[in-house]
Amino acid sequence: MEIAADRVVLIHYTLKDDAGAVLDTSAGAEPLAYIQGHGNLVVGLEKALEGKRDGDTVAVAVPPADGYGVHDAALIQRVPKRSLQGSGEIKKGMQFQARTEHGMRMFTVTGMVGDMVTLDGNHPLADKTLYFDVEIVSVRAATAEELEHGHVHGAGGHHH
Ligand SMILES: [Zn+2]
């Protein structure tokens, strides 16, 4: 079966940066299950997989605009430490969910000076070209319930 909107796809994937370092991989674990056309994957990868079938392998370089975005200086904020109260000791590298005018976003602590904390709302992979090697394990139609929930049930998905 071909990959098309509203189909459940199981893939094995390896993601590398432009230096060839592995950033993420499903090798040695269960394949990743997702529903095509629901924004579960970065846009560039969904596009590259559209129309492919089980057994196909796909190698694609996804530019930042179709990946985790272009670095945006407006997403870097300095806030007083006390505004992050309830989070315990603040350390570089810690991540916080915060509401912004564009919805919920993950911020990473990138620096601390005195009582001020620098938060960066850019994705850690912003500005990076993403090199995906994908093997398509299986393709099937999503059930009505899966479409309603927006995620896959059973193998590789939610069990509830
Ligand atoms: Zn569900």
Coordinates of N, CA and C and ligand atoms in Angstrom, one line a residue:
M1 N 0.9 -1.2 0.0 CA 0.0 0.0 0.0 C 0.9 1.2 0.0
E2 N 0.4 2.3 -0.7 CA 1.2 3.5 -0.8 C 1.0 4.4 0.4
I3 N 1.9 5.2 0.8 CA 1.8 6.2 1.8 C 0.9 7.4 1.3
A4 N -0.2 7.6 2.0 CA -1.0 8.7 1.6 C -1.7 9.2 2.9
A5 N -2.4 10.3 2.9 CA -3.0 10.9 4.0 C -3.9 9.9 4.7
D6 N -3.9 9.9 6.1 CA -4.7 9.1 6.9 C -4.3 7.6 6.9
R7 N -3.1 7.3 6.5 CA -2.6 5.9 6.6 C -1.6 5.9 7.7
V8 N -1.6 4.7 8.4 CA -0.7 4.5 9.5 C 0.6 3.9 8.9
V9 N 1.7 4.5 9.1 CA 3.0 4.1 8.5 C 4.0 3.7 9.7
L10 N 4.6 2.5 9.5 CA 5.7 2.2 10.4 C 7.0 2.3 9.7
I11 N 8.0 3.1 10.3 CA 9.3 3.3 9.6 C 10.4 3.0 10.6
H12 N 11.5 2.5 10.1 CA 12.8 2.6 10.8 C 13.5 3.8 10.2
Y13 N 14.2 4.6 11.0 CA 14.8 5.8 10.5 C 16.1 6.0 11.2
T14 N 17.0 6.7 10.6 CA 18.2 7.3 11.2 C 18.3 8.7 10.7
L15 N 18.5 9.6 11.7 CA 18.7 11.0 11.4 C 20.1 11.4 11.7
K16 N 20.8 12.0 10.7 CA 22.1 12.5 10.8 C 22.2 14.0 10.5
D17 N 23.2 14.6 11.1 CA 23.5 16.0 10.7 C 24.4 16.1 9.5
D18 N 24.8 17.3 9.1 CA 25.6 17.4 7.9 C 27.1 16.9 8.1
A19 N 27.5 16.6 9.3 CA 28.8 16.1 9.6 C 28.7 14.5 9.6
G20 N 27.5 14.0 9.5 CA 27.3 12.5 9.5 C 27.1 11.9 10.9
A21 N 27.0 12.8 11.9 CA 26.8 12.3 13.2 C 25.3 11.9 13.4
V22 N 25.1 10.7 14.0 CA 23.7 10.2 14.2 C 23.1 11.0 15.4
L23 N 22.0 11.7 15.1 CA 21.2 12.5 16.1 C 20.1 11.7 16.7
D24 N 19.6 10.7 15.9 CA 18.4 10.0 16.4 C 18.3 8.8 15.5
T25 N 17.9 7.6 16.1 CA 17.6 6.5 15.2 C 16.7 5.5 15.9
S26 N 15.9 4.8 15.1 CA 15.0 3.7 15.7 C 15.7 2.4 15.7
A27 N 17.0 2.3 15.1 CA 17.7 1.0 15.0 C 17.8 0.4 16.4
G28 N 17.5 -0.9 16.5 CA 17.5 -1.6 17.7 C 16.3 -1.4 18.6
A29 N 15.3 -0.7 18.1 CA 14.1 -0.4 18.9 C 12.9 -0.7 18.0
E30 N 11.7 -0.5 18.5 CA 10.5 -0.7 17.7 C 10.5 0.4 16.6
P31 N 9.9 0.1 15.4 CA 9.8 1.1 14.4 C 8.9 2.2 14.9
L32 N 9.0 3.4 14.3 CA 8.2 4.5 14.7 C 6.9 4.4 13.9
A33 N 5.8 4.6 14.6 CA 4.4 4.6 14.0 C 3.9 6.0 13.9
Y34 N 3.4 6.4 12.8 CA 2.8 7.7 12.7 C 1.6 7.7 11.7
I35 N 0.8 8.7 11.7 CA -0.3 8.9 10.7 C 0.1 9.9 9.7
Q36 N 0.2 9.6 8.4 CA 0.6 10.5 7.4 C -0.4 11.7 7.3
G37 N 0.1 12.9 7.1 CA -0.8 14.0 6.9 C -1.3 14.7 8.1
H38 N -0.8 14.3 9.3 CA -1.2 14.9 10.5 C -0.1 15.7 11.3
G39 N 0.9 16.0 10.6 CA 2.0 16.8 11.2 C 2.8 16.1 12.3
N40 N 2.7 14.7 12.2 CA 3.5 14.0 13.2 C 5.0 14.0 13.0
L41 N 5.4 14.1 11.7 CA 6.8 14.2 11.3 C 7.1 15.6 10.8
V42 N 8.4 16.0 10.7 CA 8.7 17.3 10.1 C 8.2 17.2 8.7
V43 N 7.7 18.4 8.2 CA 7.1 18.5 6.9 C 7.9 17.9 5.8
G44 N 9.2 18.2 5.8 CA 10.0 17.7 4.7 C 10.1 16.2 4.6
L45 N 10.0 15.5 5.7 CA 10.1 14.1 5.7 C 8.7 13.5 5.3
E46 N 7.6 14.1 5.8 CA 6.3 13.6 5.3 C 6.2 13.7 3.8
K47 N 6.7 14.9 3.3 CA 6.6 15.1 1.8 C 7.4 14.0 1.1
A48 N 8.6 13.7 1.6 CA 9.5 12.8 0.9 C 8.9 11.4 0.9
L49 N 8.1 11.1 1.9 CA 7.5 9.7 2.1 C 6.2 9.5 1.3
E50 N 5.5 10.6 1.0 CA 4.2 10.6 0.3 C 4.4 9.7 -1.0
G51 N 3.5 8.7 -1.1 CA 3.5 7.9 -2.4 C 4.5 6.7 -2.4
K52 N 5.3 6.6 -1.3 CA 6.2 5.5 -1.3 C 5.5 4.3 -0.7
R53 N 6.1 3.1 -0.8 CA 5.4 1.9 -0.3 C 6.2 1.1 0.7
D54 N 5.6 0.1 1.3 CA 6.3 -0.7 2.3 C 7.4 -1.4 1.5
G55 N 8.6 -1.5 2.2 CA 9.7 -2.1 1.6 C 10.7 -1.1 0.9
D56 N 10.1 0.1 0.6 CA 11.0 1.1 0.0 C 11.9 1.7 1.0
T57 N 13.1 2.2 0.5 CA 14.0 2.9 1.4 C 14.1 4.3 0.8
V58 N 14.2 5.3 1.6 CA 14.2 6.7 1.2 C 15.3 7.4 1.9
A59 N 16.2 8.1 1.2 CA 17.2 9.0 1.7 C 16.8 10.4 1.3
V60 N 16.7 11.3 2.3 CA 16.3 12.7 2.0 C 17.0 13.7 2.9
A61 N 17.4 14.8 2.3 CA 18.0 15.9 3.0 C 16.9 17.0 3.2
V62 N 16.5 17.2 4.4 CA 15.4 18.2 4.7 C 16.0 19.5 5.1
P63 N 15.8 20.6 4.3 CA 16.3 21.9 4.7 C 15.6 22.4 6.0
P64 N 16.3 23.4 6.7 CA 15.7 23.8 8.0 C 14.2 24.3 7.9
A65 N 13.9 25.0 6.8 CA 12.5 25.5 6.7 C 11.5 24.4 6.7
D66 N 11.9 23.2 6.2 CA 10.9 22.1 6.2 C 11.2 21.1 7.3
G67 N 12.2 21.5 8.2 CA 12.6 20.7 9.3 C 12.2 21.4 10.6
Y68 N 13.1 21.7 11.5 CA 12.8 22.3 12.8 C 12.9 23.8 12.8
G69 N 12.9 24.4 11.6 CA 12.8 25.8 11.5 C 14.1 26.6 11.4
V70 N 14.0 27.8 11.1 CA 15.2 28.7 11.0 C 15.3 29.4 12.3
H71 N 16.6 29.6 12.8 CA 16.8 30.2 14.0 C 16.2 31.6 14.1
D72 N 15.4 31.9 15.1 CA 14.7 33.2 15.3 C 15.1 33.8 16.6
A73 N 15.8 35.0 16.4 CA 16.4 35.7 17.6 C 15.3 36.2 18.5
A74 N 14.1 36.3 18.0 CA 12.9 36.8 18.8 C 12.5 35.8 19.8
L75 N 13.0 34.5 19.6 CA 12.6 33.4 20.5 C 13.5 33.3 21.7
I76 N 14.5 34.2 21.8 CA 15.5 34.2 22.9 C 15.0 35.3 23.9
Q77 N 14.8 34.9 25.1 CA 14.3 35.8 26.1 C 15.1 35.7 27.4
R78 N 15.2 36.9 28.1 CA 15.8 36.9 29.4 C 14.7 37.2 30.4
V79 N 14.6 36.3 31.4 CA 13.5 36.4 32.4 C 14.2 36.3 33.8
P80 N 13.5 36.9 34.8 CA 14.0 36.7 36.1 C 13.9 35.3 36.6
K81 N 14.8 34.8 37.3 CA 14.8 33.5 37.9 C 13.5 33.2 38.6
R82 N 13.0 34.2 39.4 CA 11.8 34.0 40.2 C 10.6 33.6 39.3
S83 N 10.6 34.0 38.0 CA 9.5 33.7 37.2 C 9.4 32.2 36.8
L84 N 10.5 31.5 37.1 CA 10.5 30.1 36.9 C 10.4 29.3 38.2
Q85 N 9.8 30.0 39.2 CA 9.7 29.3 40.5 C 8.9 28.0 40.4
G86 N 9.2 27.2 41.3 CA 8.5 25.9 41.3 C 9.2 24.9 40.5
S87 N 10.3 25.3 39.8 CA 11.1 24.4 38.9 C 12.3 23.8 39.6
G88 N 12.5 24.2 40.9 CA 13.7 23.8 41.6 C 14.9 24.5 41.1
E89 N 16.1 24.0 41.3 CA 17.3 24.6 40.9 C 17.4 24.7 39.4
I90 N 17.6 26.0 38.9 CA 17.7 26.2 37.4 C 19.1 25.9 36.9
K91 N 19.2 25.0 35.9 CA 20.5 24.7 35.4 C 20.5 24.9 33.9
K92 N 21.7 25.1 33.3 CA 21.8 25.2 31.9 C 21.4 23.9 31.2
G93 N 20.6 24.0 30.1 CA 20.2 22.8 29.5 C 18.8 22.3 29.9
M94 N 18.3 22.9 31.0 CA 16.9 22.5 31.4 C 15.9 23.0 30.4
Q95 N 14.8 22.3 30.3 CA 13.8 22.7 29.4 C 12.4 23.0 30.1
F96 N 11.7 24.0 29.6 CA 10.4 24.4 30.2 C 9.4 24.6 29.0
Q97 N 8.2 24.2 29.3 CA 7.1 24.5 28.4 C 6.6 25.8 28.8
A98 N 6.4 26.7 27.8 CA 5.8 28.0 28.1 C 4.8 28.4 27.1
R99 N 3.8 29.1 27.5 CA 2.8 29.6 26.5 C 3.3 30.8 25.8
T100 N 3.2 30.9 24.5 CA 3.6 32.1 23.7 C 2.4 32.4 22.9
E101 N 2.5 33.6 22.1 CA 1.4 33.9 21.3 C 1.2 32.9 20.1
H102 N 2.2 32.0 19.9 CA 2.1 31.0 18.9 C 1.8 29.6 19.5
G103 N 1.2 29.6 20.7 CA 0.9 28.4 21.4 C 2.0 27.9 22.3
M104 N 1.9 26.7 22.8 CA 2.9 26.1 23.7 C 4.2 25.9 23.0
R105 N 5.3 26.2 23.6 CA 6.6 26.0 23.0 C 7.6 25.6 24.1
M106 N 8.6 24.8 23.7 CA 9.6 24.3 24.6 C 10.8 25.3 24.6
F107 N 11.2 25.8 25.8 CA 12.3 26.7 25.9 C 13.5 26.0 26.6
T108 N 14.7 26.2 26.2 CA 15.9 25.6 26.8 C 16.6 26.8 27.5
V109 N 17.1 26.5 28.8 CA 17.9 27.4 29.5 C 19.3 27.4 28.8
T110 N 19.7 28.6 28.3 CA 21.0 28.6 27.6 C 22.1 29.4 28.4
G111 N 21.6 30.2 29.4 CA 22.6 31.0 30.2 C 21.9 31.5 31.4
M112 N 22.8 31.9 32.3 CA 22.3 32.6 33.6 C 23.3 33.6 34.0
V113 N 22.8 34.8 34.2 CA 23.7 35.9 34.7 C 23.0 36.5 35.9
G114 N 23.6 36.4 37.1 CA 22.9 37.0 38.3 C 21.6 36.3 38.5
D115 N 20.5 37.2 38.5 CA 19.2 36.7 38.8 C 18.4 36.5 37.4
M116 N 19.1 36.7 36.3 CA 18.4 36.6 35.0 C 18.8 35.3 34.3
V117 N 17.8 34.7 33.7 CA 18.0 33.4 33.0 C 17.7 33.7 31.5
T118 N 18.5 33.1 30.6 CA 18.3 33.2 29.2 C 17.6 32.0 28.7
L119 N 16.4 32.2 28.1 CA 15.6 31.0 27.6 C 15.6 31.1 26.1
D120 N 15.9 30.0 25.4 CA 15.9 30.0 23.9 C 14.7 29.0 23.5
G121 N 13.8 29.6 22.8 CA 12.6 28.9 22.3 C 12.8 28.2 20.9
N122 N 14.1 28.4 20.4 CA 14.3 27.7 19.1 C 14.5 26.2 19.3
H123 N 14.1 25.4 18.4 CA 14.3 24.0 18.5 C 15.8 23.7 18.5
P124 N 16.3 22.8 19.3 CA 17.8 22.5 19.2 C 18.3 22.2 17.8
L125 N 17.4 21.7 16.9 CA 17.9 21.4 15.6 C 17.5 22.5 14.6
A126 N 17.1 23.7 15.1 CA 16.8 24.8 14.2 C 18.1 25.1 13.4
D127 N 17.9 25.5 12.1 CA 19.0 25.9 11.2 C 19.8 24.7 10.7
K128 N 19.4 23.5 11.1 CA 20.1 22.3 10.7 C 19.4 21.6 9.5
T129 N 20.2 21.2 8.5 CA 19.7 20.3 7.5 C 19.7 18.9 8.0
L130 N 18.6 18.3 7.9 CA 18.4 16.9 8.5 C 18.5 15.9 7.4
Y131 N 19.4 14.9 7.7 CA 19.6 13.8 6.7 C 18.9 12.6 7.2
F132 N 17.8 12.2 6.6 CA 17.1 11.0 7.1 C 17.4 9.8 6.1
D133 N 17.6 8.6 6.7 CA 17.6 7.4 6.0 C 16.4 6.6 6.6
V134 N 15.4 6.3 5.7 CA 14.2 5.7 6.2 C 13.9 4.4 5.4
E135 N 13.5 3.4 6.2 CA 13.0 2.1 5.6 C 11.5 2.0 6.0
I136 N 10.7 1.9 5.0 CA 9.2 1.8 5.3 C 8.9 0.3 5.6
V137 N 8.4 0.1 6.8 CA 8.2 -1.3 7.3 C 6.8 -1.7 6.9
S138 N 5.8 -0.9 7.1 CA 4.4 -1.2 6.7 C 3.5 0.0 6.5
V139 N 2.5 -0.2 5.8 CA 1.5 0.9 5.5 C 0.1 0.3 5.6
R140 N -0.8 0.9 6.4 CA -2.2 0.4 6.4 C -3.1 1.6 6.6
A141 N -4.4 1.4 6.4 CA -5.3 2.5 6.6 C -5.5 2.7 8.1
A142 N -5.6 3.9 8.6 CA -5.9 4.2 10.0 C -7.3 3.9 10.3
T143 N -7.6 3.5 11.5 CA -9.0 3.3 11.9 C -9.6 4.7 12.2
A144 N -11.0 4.7 12.3 CA -11.7 5.9 12.6 C -11.3 6.4 14.0
E145 N -11.0 5.5 14.9 CA -10.6 5.9 16.3 C -9.2 6.5 16.3
E146 N -8.3 6.0 15.5 CA -7.0 6.5 15.4 C -7.0 7.9 14.8
L147 N -7.8 8.1 13.8 CA -7.9 9.5 13.2 C -8.5 10.5 14.2
E148 N -9.5 10.0 15.0 CA -10.1 10.9 16.0 C -9.1 11.3 17.1
H149 N -8.3 10.3 17.5 CA -7.3 10.6 18.5 C -6.0 11.3 18.0
G150 N -5.8 11.1 16.7 CA -4.6 11.7 16.1 C -3.3 11.0 16.3
H151 N -3.4 9.7 16.8 CA -2.2 8.9 17.0 C -2.5 7.4 16.7
V152 N -1.5 6.7 16.6 CA -1.6 5.3 16.2 C -1.9 4.4 17.4
H153 N -2.7 3.4 17.3 CA -3.0 2.4 18.4 C -2.3 1.1 18.0
G154 N -2.0 0.3 19.0 CA -1.4 -1.0 18.8 C 0.1 -0.9 18.6
A155 N 0.7 -1.8 17.7 CA 2.2 -1.9 17.6 C 2.8 -0.5 17.2
G156 N 3.7 -0.1 18.1 CA 4.4 1.1 17.8 C 3.7 2.4 18.2
G157 N 2.4 2.2 18.7 CA 1.6 3.4 19.1 C 1.1 3.3 20.5
H158 N 0.0 4.0 20.7 CA -0.6 4.0 22.1 C -1.3 2.7 22.4
H159 N -1.2 2.3 23.7 CA -2.0 1.2 24.2 C -2.9 1.7 25.3
H160 N -4.1 2.0 25.0 CA -5.0 2.5 26.0 C -6.5 2.2 25.7
Ligands
ZN1 ZN -5.9 6.9 21.2

